[in-house]
Amino acid sequence: MEILVIGDSCVDVFRYGEVSRLAPEAPVPIIKPEKETSCPGMAGNVVENLKALRAKVSFITNKKEIKKIRYICSKYNHLLLRVDENDKCERINIKKSLSKINWDQYDAVVISDYCKGFLTPFDIQYIISQHPFTFLDTKKILGKWAEDITFIKINSTEYNNNKKTFTLNPFLLDKSIITRGKHGCEYQGKIYPTQEVPVKDISGAGDTFLAGLVYNFVKTKDIKQAIKFAQECTTIVVQKSGVSTL
């Protein structure tokens, strides 16, 4: 199985520490850093999860490093603060990055668009036109530029942001798989419930869902089975701390 992932990536940094008191000058917690971990994030996390599933992955992403730094209370695994560094990146150069790709060698193409500047609607539309099996996860408001996508993965917030778009373009809703956290997910009006588990961290859970969805769909060509598999994958990672892979 060979999959091409295109999208903006970052480094997810987690700084864990002891929190025992508030600052005297303001009601904010004081953290004493004890441990730091880091891992690929955003589209990079999709790639890592696909690799964990034993897929062969090619990756096209931004060169400028984006960082998301989270400060966590170790005792309660509670997020205190997130600091984003270099929150925007350069746009993809289609001629340089995509013109020489042998699209036929890939079983599927994944577009993981965190809206940091790497991909425009025009770029996404071009990528979609190159392959029959394309998956889109985007923070953008959808439009007709996405009409030829195979499947769209969105969360509840993104669904609410796109309600007007779905009213005007109902065919986009038919392609959309809506993840709703502990309430499962929805596809073409059907709810797919998920197993209730103790949740430690939901960071990156959507990336894991997308990776599991693509991987299983390539294997089975059955989107309903792929949704169930993706939910099983997500159930595993939300029980771990930080941005985790399978």
mmCIF file of C-alpha atoms in Angstrom:
data_model
loop_
_atom_site.group_PDB
_atom_site.id
_atom_site.type_symbol
_atom_site.label_atom_id
_atom_site.label_comp_id
_atom_site.label_asym_id
_atom_site.label_seq_id
_atom_site.Cartn_x
_atom_site.Cartn_y
_atom_site.Cartn_z
ATOM 1 C CA MET A 1 0.000 0.000 0.000
ATOM 2 C CA GLU A 2 1.407 3.377 -1.044
ATOM 3 C CA ILE A 3 -0.140 6.683 0.023
ATOM 4 C CA LEU A 4 0.750 10.291 -0.778
ATOM 5 C CA VAL A 5 0.141 12.877 1.953
ATOM 6 C CA ILE A 6 0.189 16.591 1.109
ATOM 7 C CA GLY A 7 -0.288 19.264 3.739
ATOM 8 C CA ASP A 8 1.160 21.630 6.308
ATOM 9 C CA SER A 9 3.023 20.093 9.233
ATOM 10 C CA CYS A 10 4.442 21.243 12.545
ATOM 11 C CA VAL A 11 6.381 20.046 15.565
ATOM 12 C CA ASP A 12 4.179 19.323 18.571
ATOM 13 C CA VAL A 13 6.092 20.071 21.791
ATOM 14 C CA PHE A 14 4.791 19.080 25.222
ATOM 15 C CA ARG A 15 6.417 20.541 28.323
ATOM 16 C CA TYR A 16 5.279 18.814 31.498
ATOM 17 C CA GLY A 17 5.869 20.206 34.962
ATOM 18 C CA GLU A 18 4.819 20.562 38.567
ATOM 19 C CA VAL A 19 2.140 23.143 39.390
ATOM 20 C CA SER A 20 1.665 23.843 43.079
ATOM 21 C CA ARG A 21 0.789 27.529 43.394
ATOM 22 C CA LEU A 22 -0.392 30.689 41.653
ATOM 23 C CA ALA A 23 1.824 33.635 40.800
ATOM 24 C CA PRO A 24 1.636 36.460 43.411
ATOM 25 C CA GLU A 25 1.337 39.156 40.747
ATOM 26 C CA ALA A 26 -1.560 37.559 38.850
ATOM 27 C CA PRO A 27 -3.938 34.582 39.274
ATOM 28 C CA VAL A 28 -1.986 32.330 36.892
ATOM 29 C CA PRO A 29 -0.352 28.976 37.672
ATOM 30 C CA ILE A 30 3.407 28.684 38.044
ATOM 31 C CA ILE A 31 4.843 25.652 36.258
ATOM 32 C CA LYS A 32 8.246 24.112 37.008
ATOM 33 C CA PRO A 33 9.198 22.229 33.798
ATOM 34 C CA GLU A 34 10.326 18.643 34.396
ATOM 35 C CA LYS A 35 10.061 16.841 31.057
ATOM 36 C CA GLU A 36 9.717 17.700 27.383
ATOM 37 C CA THR A 37 8.573 15.560 24.464
ATOM 38 C CA SER A 38 8.158 16.389 20.789
ATOM 39 C CA CYS A 39 6.722 14.699 17.718
ATOM 40 C CA PRO A 40 5.512 15.501 14.183
ATOM 41 C CA GLY A 41 2.131 17.251 14.159
ATOM 42 C CA MET A 42 -0.713 18.196 11.793
ATOM 43 C CA ALA A 43 -0.094 16.479 8.424
ATOM 44 C CA GLY A 44 3.066 15.004 9.939
ATOM 45 C CA ASN A 45 0.938 13.183 12.505
ATOM 46 C CA VAL A 46 -1.204 11.695 9.720
ATOM 47 C CA VAL A 47 1.996 10.395 8.136
ATOM 48 C CA GLU A 48 3.256 8.877 11.400
ATOM 49 C CA ASN A 49 -0.042 7.057 11.972
ATOM 50 C CA LEU A 50 -0.072 5.684 8.412
ATOM 51 C CA LYS A 51 3.470 4.421 8.920
ATOM 52 C CA ALA A 52 2.415 2.810 12.192
ATOM 53 C CA LEU A 53 -0.231 0.937 10.185
ATOM 54 C CA ARG A 54 2.599 -0.292 7.898
ATOM 55 C CA ALA A 55 1.650 1.825 4.893
ATOM 56 C CA LYS A 56 4.364 3.197 2.618
ATOM 57 C CA VAL A 57 4.045 6.981 2.650
ATOM 58 C CA SER A 58 5.383 9.856 0.536
ATOM 59 C CA PHE A 59 5.076 13.283 2.127
ATOM 60 C CA ILE A 60 5.028 16.798 0.635
ATOM 61 C CA THR A 61 4.977 19.570 3.234
ATOM 62 C CA ASN A 62 6.255 23.023 4.178
ATOM 63 C CA LYS A 63 9.935 23.723 4.787
ATOM 64 C CA LYS A 64 9.462 26.448 7.399
ATOM 65 C CA GLU A 65 9.138 24.885 10.838
ATOM 66 C CA ILE A 66 5.903 25.576 12.708
ATOM 67 C CA LYS A 67 5.860 24.776 16.422
ATOM 68 C CA LYS A 68 2.965 24.212 18.801
ATOM 69 C CA ILE A 69 4.294 24.286 22.361
ATOM 70 C CA ARG A 70 1.970 23.072 25.096
ATOM 71 C CA TYR A 71 2.580 23.474 28.839
ATOM 72 C CA ILE A 72 0.998 20.651 30.834
ATOM 73 C CA CYS A 73 0.420 20.105 34.549
ATOM 74 C CA SER A 74 1.975 16.654 35.072
ATOM 75 C CA LYS A 75 -0.205 15.639 38.011
ATOM 76 C CA TYR A 76 -3.542 16.185 36.284
ATOM 77 C CA ASN A 77 -2.441 16.119 32.622
ATOM 78 C CA HIS A 78 -4.118 19.528 32.359
ATOM 79 C CA LEU A 79 -3.253 21.933 29.530
ATOM 80 C CA LEU A 80 -2.241 25.324 30.951
ATOM 81 C CA LEU A 81 -1.047 27.177 27.868
ATOM 82 C CA ARG A 82 -0.280 26.716 24.171
ATOM 83 C CA VAL A 83 2.241 28.867 22.331
ATOM 84 C CA ASP A 84 2.340 28.739 18.511
ATOM 85 C CA GLU A 85 5.575 29.743 16.797
ATOM 86 C CA ASN A 86 5.838 30.549 13.055
ATOM 87 C CA ASP A 87 2.112 30.027 12.587
ATOM 88 C CA LYS A 88 2.206 30.633 8.817
ATOM 89 C CA CYS A 89 4.246 28.974 6.081
ATOM 90 C CA GLU A 90 5.021 29.397 2.383
ATOM 91 C CA ARG A 91 2.619 28.216 -0.306
ATOM 92 C CA ILE A 92 3.356 24.990 -2.148
ATOM 93 C CA ASN A 93 5.046 25.362 -5.530
ATOM 94 C CA ILE A 94 2.881 23.131 -7.735
ATOM 95 C CA LYS A 95 5.283 23.111 -10.679
ATOM 96 C CA LYS A 96 8.260 22.224 -8.510
ATOM 97 C CA SER A 97 6.616 19.861 -6.016
ATOM 98 C CA LEU A 98 3.858 18.108 -7.961
ATOM 99 C CA SER A 99 4.613 18.211 -11.694
ATOM 100 C CA LYS A 100 6.917 15.177 -11.677
ATOM 101 C CA ILE A 101 4.796 12.947 -9.457
ATOM 102 C CA ASN A 102 3.697 9.587 -10.825
ATOM 103 C CA TRP A 103 0.183 9.753 -9.391
ATOM 104 C CA ASP A 104 -0.634 6.223 -10.580
ATOM 105 C CA GLN A 105 1.824 4.699 -8.121
ATOM 106 C CA TYR A 106 -0.329 5.747 -5.160
ATOM 107 C CA ASP A 107 -3.387 3.915 -3.860
ATOM 108 C CA ALA A 108 -4.762 7.142 -2.362
ATOM 109 C CA VAL A 109 -3.904 10.802 -1.848
ATOM 110 C CA VAL A 110 -4.490 12.544 1.493
ATOM 111 C CA ILE A 111 -4.791 16.334 1.734
ATOM 112 C CA SER A 112 -4.283 17.467 5.323
ATOM 113 C CA ASP A 113 -4.826 21.224 5.253
ATOM 114 C CA TYR A 114 -4.444 23.095 8.528
ATOM 115 C CA CYS A 115 -4.823 26.428 6.739
ATOM 116 C CA LYS A 116 -1.332 27.721 7.552
ATOM 117 C CA GLY A 117 -0.793 28.981 4.008
ATOM 118 C CA PHE A 118 0.642 25.861 2.353
ATOM 119 C CA LEU A 119 -2.422 25.070 0.227
ATOM 120 C CA THR A 120 -4.983 27.295 -1.503
ATOM 121 C CA PRO A 121 -8.359 26.067 -2.824
ATOM 122 C CA PHE A 122 -6.803 26.153 -6.312
ATOM 123 C CA ASP A 123 -3.929 23.897 -5.155
ATOM 124 C CA ILE A 124 -6.348 21.459 -3.523
ATOM 125 C CA GLN A 125 -8.546 21.359 -6.626
ATOM 126 C CA TYR A 126 -5.479 20.566 -8.756
ATOM 127 C CA ILE A 127 -4.428 17.722 -6.443
ATOM 128 C CA ILE A 128 -7.953 16.294 -6.435
ATOM 129 C CA SER A 129 -7.963 16.229 -10.244
ATOM 130 C CA GLN A 130 -4.859 14.038 -10.348
ATOM 131 C CA HIS A 131 -6.164 10.932 -8.532
ATOM 132 C CA PRO A 132 -9.445 8.965 -8.286
ATOM 133 C CA PHE A 133 -9.172 8.364 -4.502
ATOM 134 C CA THR A 134 -8.593 11.597 -2.597
ATOM 135 C CA PHE A 135 -9.298 12.381 1.057
ATOM 136 C CA LEU A 136 -9.597 15.928 2.387
ATOM 137 C CA ASP A 137 -9.241 17.244 5.924
ATOM 138 C CA THR A 138 -9.302 21.042 5.854
ATOM 139 C CA LYS A 139 -9.911 24.009 8.127
ATOM 140 C CA LYS A 140 -11.135 26.055 5.141
ATOM 141 C CA ILE A 141 -14.759 26.806 4.382
ATOM 142 C CA LEU A 142 -15.621 24.313 1.650
ATOM 143 C CA GLY A 143 -16.679 25.298 -1.840
ATOM 144 C CA LYS A 144 -17.225 23.907 -5.320
ATOM 145 C CA TRP A 145 -13.456 23.503 -5.570
ATOM 146 C CA ALA A 146 -13.910 20.365 -3.437
ATOM 147 C CA GLU A 147 -16.717 18.831 -5.518
ATOM 148 C CA ASP A 148 -14.557 16.051 -7.022
ATOM 149 C CA ILE A 149 -13.035 14.900 -3.719
ATOM 150 C CA THR A 150 -13.773 11.289 -2.770
ATOM 151 C CA PHE A 151 -14.309 11.873 0.970
ATOM 152 C CA ILE A 152 -14.126 14.844 3.321
ATOM 153 C CA LYS A 153 -13.326 14.417 7.011
ATOM 154 C CA ILE A 154 -14.549 17.244 9.281
ATOM 155 C CA ASN A 155 -15.241 17.662 12.990
ATOM 156 C CA SER A 156 -18.336 19.144 14.644
ATOM 157 C CA THR A 157 -16.981 22.707 14.710
ATOM 158 C CA GLU A 158 -16.018 22.549 11.030
ATOM 159 C CA TYR A 159 -19.433 21.122 10.196
ATOM 160 C CA ASN A 160 -21.144 24.059 11.931
ATOM 161 C CA ASN A 161 -18.885 26.500 10.071
ATOM 162 C CA ASN A 162 -19.898 24.885 6.781
ATOM 163 C CA LYS A 163 -23.682 24.672 7.283
ATOM 164 C CA LYS A 164 -24.365 27.384 4.733
ATOM 165 C CA THR A 165 -22.023 25.707 2.252
ATOM 166 C CA PHE A 166 -23.739 22.354 2.729
ATOM 167 C CA THR A 167 -27.150 23.965 2.158
ATOM 168 C CA LEU A 168 -25.954 25.428 -1.149
ATOM 169 C CA ASN A 169 -23.896 22.354 -2.107
ATOM 170 C CA PRO A 170 -25.586 19.255 -0.602
ATOM 171 C CA PHE A 171 -23.324 16.958 -2.650
ATOM 172 C CA LEU A 172 -20.434 18.032 -0.379
ATOM 173 C CA LEU A 173 -22.331 16.863 2.703
ATOM 174 C CA ASP A 174 -22.865 13.468 1.050
ATOM 175 C CA LYS A 175 -19.071 13.093 0.859
ATOM 176 C CA SER A 176 -18.470 14.268 4.439
ATOM 177 C CA ILE A 177 -17.662 12.125 7.451
ATOM 178 C CA ILE A 178 -18.351 14.198 10.567
ATOM 179 C CA THR A 179 -16.453 13.226 13.720
ATOM 180 C CA ARG A 180 -18.281 14.060 16.944
ATOM 181 C CA GLY A 181 -15.875 12.953 19.687
ATOM 182 C CA LYS A 182 -17.454 10.639 22.263
ATOM 183 C CA HIS A 183 -20.709 10.778 20.260
ATOM 184 C CA GLY A 184 -19.123 8.834 17.385
ATOM 185 C CA CYS A 185 -19.318 10.094 13.839
ATOM 186 C CA GLU A 186 -21.910 10.659 11.134
ATOM 187 C CA TYR A 187 -21.907 9.742 7.449
ATOM 188 C CA GLN A 188 -24.860 10.251 5.097
ATOM 189 C CA GLY A 189 -27.269 10.626 8.010
ATOM 190 C CA LYS A 190 -26.152 7.500 9.867
ATOM 191 C CA ILE A 191 -24.499 7.693 13.288
ATOM 192 C CA TYR A 192 -21.570 5.363 13.965
ATOM 193 C CA PRO A 193 -21.214 5.112 17.758
ATOM 194 C CA THR A 194 -17.810 4.773 19.364
ATOM 195 C CA GLN A 195 -16.606 2.865 22.409
ATOM 196 C CA GLU A 196 -16.502 4.959 25.582
ATOM 197 C CA VAL A 197 -13.020 4.963 27.113
ATOM 198 C CA PRO A 198 -11.131 7.098 29.672
ATOM 199 C CA VAL A 199 -9.717 10.028 27.684
ATOM 200 C CA LYS A 200 -6.283 11.456 28.515
ATOM 201 C CA ASP A 201 -5.697 13.692 25.494
ATOM 202 C CA ILE A 202 -7.558 14.371 22.245
ATOM 203 C CA SER A 203 -4.625 16.190 20.609
ATOM 204 C CA GLY A 204 -4.093 14.737 17.136
ATOM 205 C CA ALA A 205 -7.043 12.343 17.384
ATOM 206 C CA GLY A 206 -8.501 13.652 14.121
ATOM 207 C CA ASP A 207 -5.231 12.893 12.330
ATOM 208 C CA THR A 208 -5.332 9.327 13.618
ATOM 209 C CA PHE A 209 -8.935 8.964 12.473
ATOM 210 C CA LEU A 210 -8.003 10.170 8.995
ATOM 211 C CA ALA A 211 -5.033 7.804 8.766
ATOM 212 C CA GLY A 212 -7.134 4.820 9.853
ATOM 213 C CA LEU A 213 -9.938 5.778 7.465
ATOM 214 C CA VAL A 214 -7.636 6.011 4.446
ATOM 215 C CA TYR A 215 -5.683 2.880 5.311
ATOM 216 C CA ASN A 216 -8.752 0.677 5.738
ATOM 217 C CA PHE A 217 -10.588 2.113 2.734
ATOM 218 C CA VAL A 218 -7.614 1.338 0.489
ATOM 219 C CA LYS A 219 -7.673 -2.235 1.807
ATOM 220 C CA THR A 220 -11.432 -2.838 1.644
ATOM 221 C CA LYS A 221 -12.973 -0.147 -0.613
ATOM 222 C CA ASP A 222 -15.767 -0.132 2.004
ATOM 223 C CA ILE A 223 -16.176 3.301 3.590
ATOM 224 C CA LYS A 224 -18.495 2.060 6.349
ATOM 225 C CA GLN A 225 -15.969 -0.530 7.460
ATOM 226 C CA ALA A 226 -13.224 2.101 7.170
ATOM 227 C CA ILE A 227 -15.150 4.448 9.485
ATOM 228 C CA LYS A 228 -15.418 1.744 12.142
ATOM 229 C CA PHE A 229 -11.719 0.956 11.853
ATOM 230 C CA ALA A 230 -10.821 4.652 12.093
ATOM 231 C CA GLN A 231 -12.870 4.953 15.276
ATOM 232 C CA GLU A 232 -11.045 1.970 16.778
ATOM 233 C CA CYS A 233 -7.746 3.684 15.980
ATOM 234 C CA THR A 234 -8.868 6.925 17.607
ATOM 235 C CA THR A 235 -10.050 5.077 20.706
ATOM 236 C CA ILE A 236 -6.486 3.832 21.198
ATOM 237 C CA VAL A 237 -4.686 7.190 20.948
ATOM 238 C CA VAL A 238 -7.038 9.285 23.110
ATOM 239 C CA GLN A 239 -6.083 7.055 26.051
ATOM 240 C CA LYS A 240 -2.466 8.243 25.742
ATOM 241 C CA SER A 241 -0.895 11.550 26.725
ATOM 242 C CA GLY A 242 0.137 14.076 24.087
ATOM 243 C CA VAL A 243 -0.029 13.632 20.326
ATOM 244 C CA SER A 244 0.245 9.860 19.996
ATOM 245 C CA THR A 245 0.436 7.347 17.182
ATOM 246 C CA LEU A 246 -1.011 3.881 16.991
#
